[in-house]
Short mmCIF file of C-alpha atoms in Angstrom, two decimals:
data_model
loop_
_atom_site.label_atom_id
_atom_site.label_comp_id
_atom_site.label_asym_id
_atom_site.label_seq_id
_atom_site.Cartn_x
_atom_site.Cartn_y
_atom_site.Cartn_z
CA UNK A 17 0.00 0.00 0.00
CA UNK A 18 1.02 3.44 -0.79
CA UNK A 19 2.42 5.49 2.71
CA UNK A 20 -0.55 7.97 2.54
CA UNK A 21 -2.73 4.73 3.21
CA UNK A 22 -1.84 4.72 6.78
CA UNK A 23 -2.04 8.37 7.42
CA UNK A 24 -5.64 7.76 6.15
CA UNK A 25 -6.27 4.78 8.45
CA UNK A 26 -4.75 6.67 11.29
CA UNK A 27 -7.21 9.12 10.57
CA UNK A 28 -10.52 6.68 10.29
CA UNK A 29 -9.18 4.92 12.97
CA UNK A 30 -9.18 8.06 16.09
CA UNK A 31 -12.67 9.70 14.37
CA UNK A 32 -14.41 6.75 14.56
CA UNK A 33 -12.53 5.29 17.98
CA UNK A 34 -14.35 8.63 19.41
CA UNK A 35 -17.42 8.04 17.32
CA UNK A 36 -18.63 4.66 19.03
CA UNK A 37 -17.64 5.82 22.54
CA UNK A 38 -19.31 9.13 22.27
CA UNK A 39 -22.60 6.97 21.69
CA UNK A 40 -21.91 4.94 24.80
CA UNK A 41 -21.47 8.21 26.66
CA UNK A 42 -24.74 9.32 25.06
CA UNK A 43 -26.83 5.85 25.99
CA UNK A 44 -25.49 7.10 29.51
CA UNK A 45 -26.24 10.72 29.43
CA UNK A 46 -29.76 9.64 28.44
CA UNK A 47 -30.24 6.86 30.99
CA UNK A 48 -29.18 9.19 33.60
CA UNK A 49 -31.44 11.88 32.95
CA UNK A 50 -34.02 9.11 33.27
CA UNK A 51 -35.21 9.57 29.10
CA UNK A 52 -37.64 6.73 28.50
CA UNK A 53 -36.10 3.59 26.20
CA UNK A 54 -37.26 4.65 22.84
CA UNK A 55 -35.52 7.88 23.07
CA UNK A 56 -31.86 5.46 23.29
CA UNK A 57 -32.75 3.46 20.69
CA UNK A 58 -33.29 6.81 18.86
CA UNK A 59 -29.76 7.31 19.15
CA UNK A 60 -29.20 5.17 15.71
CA UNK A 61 -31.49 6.65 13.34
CA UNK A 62 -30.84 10.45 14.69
CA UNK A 63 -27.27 10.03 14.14
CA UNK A 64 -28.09 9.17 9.85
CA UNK A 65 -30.45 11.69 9.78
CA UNK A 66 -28.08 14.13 8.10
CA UNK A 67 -27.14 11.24 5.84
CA UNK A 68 -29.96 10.92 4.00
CA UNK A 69 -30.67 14.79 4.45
CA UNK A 70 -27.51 15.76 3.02
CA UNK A 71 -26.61 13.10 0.78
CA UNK A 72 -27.35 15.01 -2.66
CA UNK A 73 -24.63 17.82 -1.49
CA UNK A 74 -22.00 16.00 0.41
CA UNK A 75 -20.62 13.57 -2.05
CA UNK A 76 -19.99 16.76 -4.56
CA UNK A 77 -18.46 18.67 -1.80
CA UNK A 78 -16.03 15.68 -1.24
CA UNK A 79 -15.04 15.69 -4.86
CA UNK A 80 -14.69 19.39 -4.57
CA UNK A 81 -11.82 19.50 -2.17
CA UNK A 82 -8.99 17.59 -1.55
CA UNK A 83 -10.39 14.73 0.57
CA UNK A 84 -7.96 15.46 3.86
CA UNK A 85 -9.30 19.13 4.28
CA UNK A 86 -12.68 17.42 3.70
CA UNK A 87 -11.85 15.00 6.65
CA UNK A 88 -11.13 18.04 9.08
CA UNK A 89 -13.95 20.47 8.40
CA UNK A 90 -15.85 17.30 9.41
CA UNK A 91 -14.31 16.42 12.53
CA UNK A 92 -14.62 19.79 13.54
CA UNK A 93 -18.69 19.65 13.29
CA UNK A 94 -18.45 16.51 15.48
CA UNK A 95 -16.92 18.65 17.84
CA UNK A 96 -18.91 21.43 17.98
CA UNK A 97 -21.94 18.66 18.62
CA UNK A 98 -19.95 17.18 21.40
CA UNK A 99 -19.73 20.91 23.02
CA UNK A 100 -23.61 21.21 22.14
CA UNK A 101 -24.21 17.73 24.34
CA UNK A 102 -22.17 19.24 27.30
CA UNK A 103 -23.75 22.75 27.30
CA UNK A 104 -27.15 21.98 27.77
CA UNK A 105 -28.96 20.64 24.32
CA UNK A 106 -30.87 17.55 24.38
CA UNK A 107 -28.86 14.67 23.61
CA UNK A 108 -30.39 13.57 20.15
CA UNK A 109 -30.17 16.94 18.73
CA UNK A 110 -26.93 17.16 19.73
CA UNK A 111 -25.63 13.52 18.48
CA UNK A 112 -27.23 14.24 15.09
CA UNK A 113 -25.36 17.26 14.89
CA UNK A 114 -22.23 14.49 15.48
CA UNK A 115 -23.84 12.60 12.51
CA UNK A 116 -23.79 15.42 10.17
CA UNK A 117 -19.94 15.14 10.88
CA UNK A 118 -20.26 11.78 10.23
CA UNK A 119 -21.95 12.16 7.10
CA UNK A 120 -19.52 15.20 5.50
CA UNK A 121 -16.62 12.50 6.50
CA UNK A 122 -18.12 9.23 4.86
CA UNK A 123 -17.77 10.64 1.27
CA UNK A 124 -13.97 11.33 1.23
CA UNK A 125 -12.52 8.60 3.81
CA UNK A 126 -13.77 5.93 0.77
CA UNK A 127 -13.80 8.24 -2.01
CA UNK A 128 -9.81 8.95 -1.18
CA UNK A 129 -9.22 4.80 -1.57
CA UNK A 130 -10.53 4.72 -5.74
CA UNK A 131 -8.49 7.65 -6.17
CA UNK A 132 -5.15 6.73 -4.08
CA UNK A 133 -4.95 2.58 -5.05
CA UNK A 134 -5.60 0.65 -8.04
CA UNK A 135 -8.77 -1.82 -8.73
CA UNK A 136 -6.60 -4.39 -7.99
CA UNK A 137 -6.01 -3.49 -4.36
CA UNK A 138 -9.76 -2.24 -3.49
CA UNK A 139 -10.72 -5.19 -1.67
CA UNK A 140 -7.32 -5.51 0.91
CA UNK A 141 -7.88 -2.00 1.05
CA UNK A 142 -11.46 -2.32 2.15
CA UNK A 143 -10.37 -5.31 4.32
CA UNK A 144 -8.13 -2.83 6.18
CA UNK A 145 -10.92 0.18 6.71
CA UNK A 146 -13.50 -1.82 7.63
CA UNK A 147 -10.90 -3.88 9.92
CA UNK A 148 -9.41 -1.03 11.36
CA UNK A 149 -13.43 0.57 11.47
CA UNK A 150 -14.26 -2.40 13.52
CA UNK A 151 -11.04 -2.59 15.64
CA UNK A 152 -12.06 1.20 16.52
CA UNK A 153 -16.20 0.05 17.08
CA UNK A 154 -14.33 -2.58 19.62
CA UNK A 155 -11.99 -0.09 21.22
CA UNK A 156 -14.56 2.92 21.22
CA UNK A 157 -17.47 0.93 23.11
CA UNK A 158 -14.84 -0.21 25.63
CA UNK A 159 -13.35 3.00 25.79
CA UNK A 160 -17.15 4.72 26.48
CA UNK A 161 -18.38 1.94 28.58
CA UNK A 162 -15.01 2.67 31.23
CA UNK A 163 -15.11 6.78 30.52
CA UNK A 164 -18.65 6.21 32.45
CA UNK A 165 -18.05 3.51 34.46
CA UNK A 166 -17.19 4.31 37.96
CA UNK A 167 -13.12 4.15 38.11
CA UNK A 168 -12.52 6.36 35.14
CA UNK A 169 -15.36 8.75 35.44
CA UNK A 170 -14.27 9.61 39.23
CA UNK A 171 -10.68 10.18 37.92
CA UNK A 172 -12.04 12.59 35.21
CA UNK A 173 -13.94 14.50 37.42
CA UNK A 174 -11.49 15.07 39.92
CA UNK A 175 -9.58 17.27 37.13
CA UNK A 176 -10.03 21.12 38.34
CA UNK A 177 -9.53 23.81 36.05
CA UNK A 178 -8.36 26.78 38.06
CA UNK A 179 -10.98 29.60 37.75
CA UNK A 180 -13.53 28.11 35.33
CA UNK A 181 -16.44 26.29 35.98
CA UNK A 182 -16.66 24.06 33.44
CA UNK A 183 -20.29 22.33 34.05
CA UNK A 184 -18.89 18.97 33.83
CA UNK A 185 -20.68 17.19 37.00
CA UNK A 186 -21.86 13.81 35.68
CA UNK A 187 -19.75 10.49 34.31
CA UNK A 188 -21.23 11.18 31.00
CA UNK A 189 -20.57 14.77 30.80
CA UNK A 190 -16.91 14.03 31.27
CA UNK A 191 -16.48 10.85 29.00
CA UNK A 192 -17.63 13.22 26.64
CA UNK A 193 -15.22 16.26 27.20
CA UNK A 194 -12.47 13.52 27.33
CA UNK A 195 -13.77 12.41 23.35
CA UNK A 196 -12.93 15.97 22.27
CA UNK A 197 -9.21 15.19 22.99
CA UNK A 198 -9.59 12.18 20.36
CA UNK A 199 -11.52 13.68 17.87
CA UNK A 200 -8.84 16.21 18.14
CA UNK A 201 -5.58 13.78 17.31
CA UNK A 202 -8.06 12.55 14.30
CA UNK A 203 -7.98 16.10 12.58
CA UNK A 204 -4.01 15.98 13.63
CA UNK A 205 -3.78 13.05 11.56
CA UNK A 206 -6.11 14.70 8.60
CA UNK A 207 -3.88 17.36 8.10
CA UNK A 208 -1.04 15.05 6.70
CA UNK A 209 -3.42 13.22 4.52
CA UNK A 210 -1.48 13.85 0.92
CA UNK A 211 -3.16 15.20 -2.16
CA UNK A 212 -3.62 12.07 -4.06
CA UNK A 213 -3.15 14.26 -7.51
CA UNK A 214 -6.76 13.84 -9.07
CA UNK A 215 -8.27 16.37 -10.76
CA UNK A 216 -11.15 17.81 -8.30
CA UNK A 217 -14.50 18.52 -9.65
CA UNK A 218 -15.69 21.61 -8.50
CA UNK A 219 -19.15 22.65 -7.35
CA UNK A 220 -21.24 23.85 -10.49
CA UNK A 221 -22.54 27.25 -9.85
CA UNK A 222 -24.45 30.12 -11.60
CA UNK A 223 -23.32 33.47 -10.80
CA UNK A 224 -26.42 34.75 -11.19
CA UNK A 225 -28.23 32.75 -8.62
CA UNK A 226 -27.96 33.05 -5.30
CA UNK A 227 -26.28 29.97 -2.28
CA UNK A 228 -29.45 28.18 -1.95
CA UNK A 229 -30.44 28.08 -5.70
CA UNK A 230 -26.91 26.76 -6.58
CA UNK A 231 -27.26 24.46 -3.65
CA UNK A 232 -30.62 23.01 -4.55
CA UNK A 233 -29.10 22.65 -8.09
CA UNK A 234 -27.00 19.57 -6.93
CA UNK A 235 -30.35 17.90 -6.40
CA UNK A 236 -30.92 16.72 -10.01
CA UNK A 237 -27.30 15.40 -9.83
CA UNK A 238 -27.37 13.28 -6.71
CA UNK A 239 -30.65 11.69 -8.58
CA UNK A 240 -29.34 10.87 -11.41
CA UNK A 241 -26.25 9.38 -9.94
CA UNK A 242 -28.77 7.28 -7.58
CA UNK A 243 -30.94 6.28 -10.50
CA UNK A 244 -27.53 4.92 -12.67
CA UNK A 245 -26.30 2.82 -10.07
CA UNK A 246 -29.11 1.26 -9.16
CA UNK A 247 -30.26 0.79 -12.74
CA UNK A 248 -26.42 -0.97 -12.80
CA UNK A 249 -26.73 -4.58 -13.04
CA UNK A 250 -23.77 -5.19 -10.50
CA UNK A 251 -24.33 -1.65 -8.88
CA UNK A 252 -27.95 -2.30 -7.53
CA UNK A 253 -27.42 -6.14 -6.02
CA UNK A 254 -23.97 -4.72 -4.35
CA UNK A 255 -26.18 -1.22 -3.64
CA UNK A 256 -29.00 -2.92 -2.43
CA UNK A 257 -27.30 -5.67 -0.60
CA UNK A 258 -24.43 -3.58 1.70
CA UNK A 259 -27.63 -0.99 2.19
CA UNK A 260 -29.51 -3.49 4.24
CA UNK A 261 -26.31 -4.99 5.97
CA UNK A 262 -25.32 -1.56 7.47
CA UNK A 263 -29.28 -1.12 8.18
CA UNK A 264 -29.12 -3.77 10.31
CA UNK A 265 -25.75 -3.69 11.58
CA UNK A 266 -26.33 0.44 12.67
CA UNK A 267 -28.97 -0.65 14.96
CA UNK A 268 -27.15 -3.64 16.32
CA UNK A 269 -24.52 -2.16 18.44
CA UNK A 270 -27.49 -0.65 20.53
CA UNK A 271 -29.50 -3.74 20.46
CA UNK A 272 -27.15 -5.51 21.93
CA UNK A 273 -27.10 -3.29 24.63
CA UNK A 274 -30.85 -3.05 25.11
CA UNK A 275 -30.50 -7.29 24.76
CA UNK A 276 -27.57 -7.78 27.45
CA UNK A 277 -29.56 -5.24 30.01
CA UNK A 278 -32.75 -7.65 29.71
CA UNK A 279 -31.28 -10.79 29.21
CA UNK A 280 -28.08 -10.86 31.57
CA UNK A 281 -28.65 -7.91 33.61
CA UNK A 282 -25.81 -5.93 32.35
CA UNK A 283 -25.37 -2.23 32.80
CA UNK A 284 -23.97 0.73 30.29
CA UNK A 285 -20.87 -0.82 30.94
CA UNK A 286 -20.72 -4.54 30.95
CA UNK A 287 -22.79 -4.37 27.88
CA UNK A 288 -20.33 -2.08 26.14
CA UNK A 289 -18.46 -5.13 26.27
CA UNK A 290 -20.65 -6.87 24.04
CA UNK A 291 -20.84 -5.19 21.57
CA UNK A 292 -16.98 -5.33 21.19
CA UNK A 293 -17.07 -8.54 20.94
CA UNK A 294 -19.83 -8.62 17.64
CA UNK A 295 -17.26 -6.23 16.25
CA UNK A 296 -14.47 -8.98 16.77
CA UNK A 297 -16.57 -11.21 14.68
CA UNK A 298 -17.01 -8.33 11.64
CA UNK A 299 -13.04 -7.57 12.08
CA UNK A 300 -12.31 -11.62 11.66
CA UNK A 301 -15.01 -11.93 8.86
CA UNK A 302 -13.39 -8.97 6.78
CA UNK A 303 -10.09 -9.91 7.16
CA UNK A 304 -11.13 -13.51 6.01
CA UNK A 305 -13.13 -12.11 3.14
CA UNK A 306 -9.92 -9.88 2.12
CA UNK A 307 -7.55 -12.61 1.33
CA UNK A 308 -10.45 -15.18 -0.42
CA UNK A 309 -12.94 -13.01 -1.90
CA UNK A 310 -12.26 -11.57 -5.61
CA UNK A 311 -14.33 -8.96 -7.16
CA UNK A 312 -16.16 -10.81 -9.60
CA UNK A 313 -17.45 -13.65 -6.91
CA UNK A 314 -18.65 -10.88 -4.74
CA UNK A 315 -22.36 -11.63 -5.20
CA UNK A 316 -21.90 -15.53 -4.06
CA UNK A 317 -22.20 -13.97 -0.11
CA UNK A 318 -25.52 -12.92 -0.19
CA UNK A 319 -27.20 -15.67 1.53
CA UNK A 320 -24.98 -14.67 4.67
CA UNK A 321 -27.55 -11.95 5.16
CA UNK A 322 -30.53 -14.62 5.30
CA UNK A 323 -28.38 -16.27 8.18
CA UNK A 324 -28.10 -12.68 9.81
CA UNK A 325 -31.14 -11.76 10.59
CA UNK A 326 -32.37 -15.48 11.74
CA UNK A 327 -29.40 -15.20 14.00
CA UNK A 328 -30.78 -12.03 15.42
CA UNK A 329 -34.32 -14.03 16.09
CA UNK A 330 -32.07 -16.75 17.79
CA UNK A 331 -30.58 -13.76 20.14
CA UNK A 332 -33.54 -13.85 22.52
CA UNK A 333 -33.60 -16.94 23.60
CA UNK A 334 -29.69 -16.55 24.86
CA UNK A 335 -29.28 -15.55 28.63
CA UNK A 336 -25.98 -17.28 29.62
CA UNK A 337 -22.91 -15.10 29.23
CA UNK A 338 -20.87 -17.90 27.72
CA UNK A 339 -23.42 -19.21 24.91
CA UNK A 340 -23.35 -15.25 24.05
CA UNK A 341 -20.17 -14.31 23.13
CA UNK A 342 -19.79 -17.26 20.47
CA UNK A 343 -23.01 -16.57 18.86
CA UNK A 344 -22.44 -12.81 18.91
CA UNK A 345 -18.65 -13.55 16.76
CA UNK A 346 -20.68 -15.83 14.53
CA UNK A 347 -22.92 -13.21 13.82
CA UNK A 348 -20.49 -10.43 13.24
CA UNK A 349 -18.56 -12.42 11.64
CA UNK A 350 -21.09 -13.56 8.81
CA UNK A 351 -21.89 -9.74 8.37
CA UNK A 352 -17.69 -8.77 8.06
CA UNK A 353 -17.25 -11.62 5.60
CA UNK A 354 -20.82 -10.08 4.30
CA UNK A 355 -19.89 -6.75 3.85
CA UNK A 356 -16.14 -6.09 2.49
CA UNK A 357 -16.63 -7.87 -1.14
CA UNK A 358 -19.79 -6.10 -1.37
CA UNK A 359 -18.43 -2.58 -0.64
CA UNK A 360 -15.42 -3.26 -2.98
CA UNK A 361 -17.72 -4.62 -5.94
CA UNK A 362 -19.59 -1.42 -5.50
CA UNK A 363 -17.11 1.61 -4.82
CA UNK A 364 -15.60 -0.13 -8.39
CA UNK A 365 -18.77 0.29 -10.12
CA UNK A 366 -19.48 3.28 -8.44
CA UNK A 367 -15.88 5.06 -9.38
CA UNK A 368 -16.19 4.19 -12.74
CA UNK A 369 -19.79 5.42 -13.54
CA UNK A 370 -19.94 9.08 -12.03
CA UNK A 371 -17.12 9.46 -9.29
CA UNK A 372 -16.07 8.58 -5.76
CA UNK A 373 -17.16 11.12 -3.71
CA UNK A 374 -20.94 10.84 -5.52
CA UNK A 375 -20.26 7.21 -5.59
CA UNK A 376 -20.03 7.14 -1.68
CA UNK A 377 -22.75 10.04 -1.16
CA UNK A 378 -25.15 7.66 -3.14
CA UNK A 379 -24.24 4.51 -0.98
CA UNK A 380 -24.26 6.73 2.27
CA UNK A 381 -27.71 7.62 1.57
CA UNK A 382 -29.40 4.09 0.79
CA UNK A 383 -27.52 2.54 3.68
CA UNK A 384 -28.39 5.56 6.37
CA UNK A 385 -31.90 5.39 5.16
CA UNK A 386 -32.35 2.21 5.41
CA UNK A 387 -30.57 2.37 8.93
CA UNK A 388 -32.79 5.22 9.80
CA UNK A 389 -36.35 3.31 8.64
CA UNK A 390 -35.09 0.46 10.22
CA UNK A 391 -33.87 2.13 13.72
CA UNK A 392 -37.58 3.87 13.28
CA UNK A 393 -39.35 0.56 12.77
CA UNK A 394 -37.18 -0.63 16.42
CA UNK A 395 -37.78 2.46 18.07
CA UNK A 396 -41.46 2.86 17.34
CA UNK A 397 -41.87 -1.31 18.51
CA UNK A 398 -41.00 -0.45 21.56
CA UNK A 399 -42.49 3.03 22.08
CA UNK A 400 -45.94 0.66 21.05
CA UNK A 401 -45.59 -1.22 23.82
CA UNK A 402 -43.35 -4.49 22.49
CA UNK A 403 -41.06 -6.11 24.85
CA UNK A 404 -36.99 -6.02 23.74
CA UNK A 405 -37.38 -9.46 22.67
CA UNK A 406 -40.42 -8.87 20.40
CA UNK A 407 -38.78 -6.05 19.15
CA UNK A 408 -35.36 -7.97 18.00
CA UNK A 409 -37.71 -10.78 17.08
CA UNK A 410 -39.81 -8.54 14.55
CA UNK A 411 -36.00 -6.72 13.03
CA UNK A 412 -34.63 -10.14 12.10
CA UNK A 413 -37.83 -11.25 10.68
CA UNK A 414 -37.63 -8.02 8.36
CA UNK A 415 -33.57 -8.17 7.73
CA UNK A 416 -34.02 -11.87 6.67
CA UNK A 417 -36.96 -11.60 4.63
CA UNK A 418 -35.53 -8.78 3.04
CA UNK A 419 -32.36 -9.98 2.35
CA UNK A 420 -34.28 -13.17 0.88
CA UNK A 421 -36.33 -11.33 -1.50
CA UNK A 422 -32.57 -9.77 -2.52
CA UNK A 423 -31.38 -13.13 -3.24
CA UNK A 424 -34.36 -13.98 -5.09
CA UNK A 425 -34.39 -10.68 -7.04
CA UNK A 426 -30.67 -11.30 -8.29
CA UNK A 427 -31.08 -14.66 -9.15
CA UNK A 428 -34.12 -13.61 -11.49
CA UNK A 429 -31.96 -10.71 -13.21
CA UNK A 430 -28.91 -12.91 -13.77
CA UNK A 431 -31.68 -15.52 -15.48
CA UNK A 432 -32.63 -12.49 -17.42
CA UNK A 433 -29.26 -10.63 -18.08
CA UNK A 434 -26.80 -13.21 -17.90
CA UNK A 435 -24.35 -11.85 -20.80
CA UNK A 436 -24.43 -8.17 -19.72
CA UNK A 437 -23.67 -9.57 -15.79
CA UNK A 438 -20.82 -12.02 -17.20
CA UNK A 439 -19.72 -9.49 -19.53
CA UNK A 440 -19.52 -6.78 -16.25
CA UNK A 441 -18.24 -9.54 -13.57
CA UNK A 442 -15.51 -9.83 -16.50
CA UNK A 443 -14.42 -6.56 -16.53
CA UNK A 444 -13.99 -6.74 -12.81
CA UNK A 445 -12.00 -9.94 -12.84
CA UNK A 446 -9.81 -8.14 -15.64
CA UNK A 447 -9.40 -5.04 -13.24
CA UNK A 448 -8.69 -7.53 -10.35
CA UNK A 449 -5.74 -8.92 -12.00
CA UNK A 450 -4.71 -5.81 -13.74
#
């Protein structure tokens, strides 16, 4: 891998280390102002609201810039929504202020990897980001569930800043001034992200309309870009097939934590835990997947979504410690093995039909909706009145099914397209070797 590779892991690495254990620290800011369970569980599809809001304008702004100054100017509106946690906004305005960070920073942290490495080395690279992503889920939850835990939150506290009365008086309130720090040494790292040398595309604009009418202009765009890559014989089964992965897999790292309180009696803490270890699972299953899978056998791993969701339906019936942490690094481990030949299969269709940074913008915004209709569909189960187990009951039933009708649905265009899918999985193989 080219040296600029790291830098840009580095990077990924500390934003999204401080990512996952700001939304421990929010579970607990929550569950300590005594917010009712829905509004946790809203955590998820808050944070991708600006994903889907902002997804026609974000991927052009990547390709606008150089992708490293893109980085920062997005890890510095995370930080201005950690700041707007501590000084007195409610907690899920706040954290979607964190996602609109998140959502600025998607774009050019994949975008940067079609334009830095060849074809050839897009699936080890994407075995890397989404190892090192998943090293950093691990590490973050840990990191949040001890920042408000008792040890580490007492230490924090005890820090006094001569004359200034910061209004940090709660474990959560100082797990999340200590994330500032980290978000912090990922903008350090941002700043010696090199210029990768490809031509930027810059915003189109008409001098003689005003911000918003240029703006809105982008909309057309974004739409067309959607519509092509989903009209993309490869681009819509990869498209539609990582979209309900990280739909399901954005609302598992708080199910798990709603599933360990009820079924092992864990708190913010010891659940944390947890959810590491389905993230050990993913990191196995994409480091597995990036030394067998080739591009143009991608679409063979589609029936490890089926097993996904019935593996979530088998989650209920789990209440001994040891059973759990095998079948939660089955589970992530199907969706890691899942995921990384299915992102590579479609950043290469995507780069070579209108860009990266629309590319990304395009996949941000099926997979965030999808994790945002899906978080819904949780969050609303159990403001109705459904027990934690009826509600992870009724999720897999939907990511299963779905995932099924997926399968079924490629199978029926491959029947129907076969040469143009050969003919494109060819390609792919060619740009594999090449």
């Amino acid at each position: 891998m080219k040296r600029g590779f790291y830098t840009i892991m580095s990077a990924q690495f500390f934003s999204s280390l401080a990512d996952n254990a700001l939304f421990v620290a929010a579970v607990e800011l929550l569950r300590a102002e005594g917010a009712p369970e829905w509004q946790r569980a809203a955590l998820v599809p808050m944070f991708a609201l600006f994903y889907v809001v902002l997804a026609p304008f974000v991927g052009a702004f990547a390709d606008a810039l150089p992708k490293g100054k893109v980085m920062f100017i997005s890890n510095a509106i995370k930080v201005v929504g950690c700041l707007m946690m501590l000084f007195g906004s409610h907690p899920l305005m706040a954290y979607a202020v964190v996602g609109l960070g998140a959502a600025a920073y998607s774009p050019a942290k994949y975008g940067i990897l079609t334009e830095l490495l060849p074809a050839s080395q897009l699936v080890k690279a994407n075995g890397w980001i989404e190892g090192l992503t998943i090293a950093s889920i691990i590490l973050g939850v840990l990191l949040g569930g001890q920042l408000v835990g008792q040890h580490l939150s007492v230490l924090l506290l005890s820090i006094d800043i001569p004359l200034i009365d910061t209004g940090v008086d709660t474990a959560a309130e100082s797990a999340i001034a200590a994330l500032i720090l980290v978000y912090m040494v990922a903008a350090w790292f941002n700043t010696r992200i090199p210029h990768t040398g490809v031509e930027m595309r810059p915003l189109r604009t008409d001098p003689s309309r005003n911000v918003l009418a240029n703006t809105l202009a982008l909309l057309p765009d974004f739409w067309a870009c959607n519509n092509r890559l989903w009209r993309d014989k490869l681009g819509q089964i990869s498209l539609s097939t990582t979209t309900l992965f990280w739909g399901a897999g954005g609302n598992l790292k708080f199910i798990v934590l709603a599933w360990a309180a009820v079924a092992l009696g864990y708190n913010t803490t010891q659940a944390s835990a947890l959810t590491g270890v389905v993230a050990i699972g993913t990191a196995v299953g994409a480091v597995v997947a990036s030394m067998r899978m080739r591009l143009d056998a991608a679409t063979k791993v589609i029936p490890l979504g089926i097993a996904m969701g019935l593996l979530l339906i088998l989650m209920v019936f789990i209440n001994n410690i040891w059973l759990a942490i095998p079948f939660l690094i089955l589970l992530g481990g199907l969706g890691g093995y899942l995921v990384v030949p299915m992102n590579a299969l479609l950043q290469h269709r995507g780069h070579n039909l209108m860009g990266a940074g629309r590319s990304i913008a395009v996949q941000n915004f099926n997979e965030q909706a999808c994790i945002l209709g899906l978080g819904a569909f949780y969050s609303l189960s159990l403001k109705l009145g459904l027990s934690v187990f009826g509600a992870i009951t009724a999720f897999g039933l939907v990511v299963a099914g779905t995932m099924w009708l997926i399968r079924r649905w490629h199978i029926s265009n491959c029947h129907r397209h076969r040469e143009e899918v050969e003919h494109l999985l060819h390609i792919a193989r060619q740009d594999h070797h090449h």
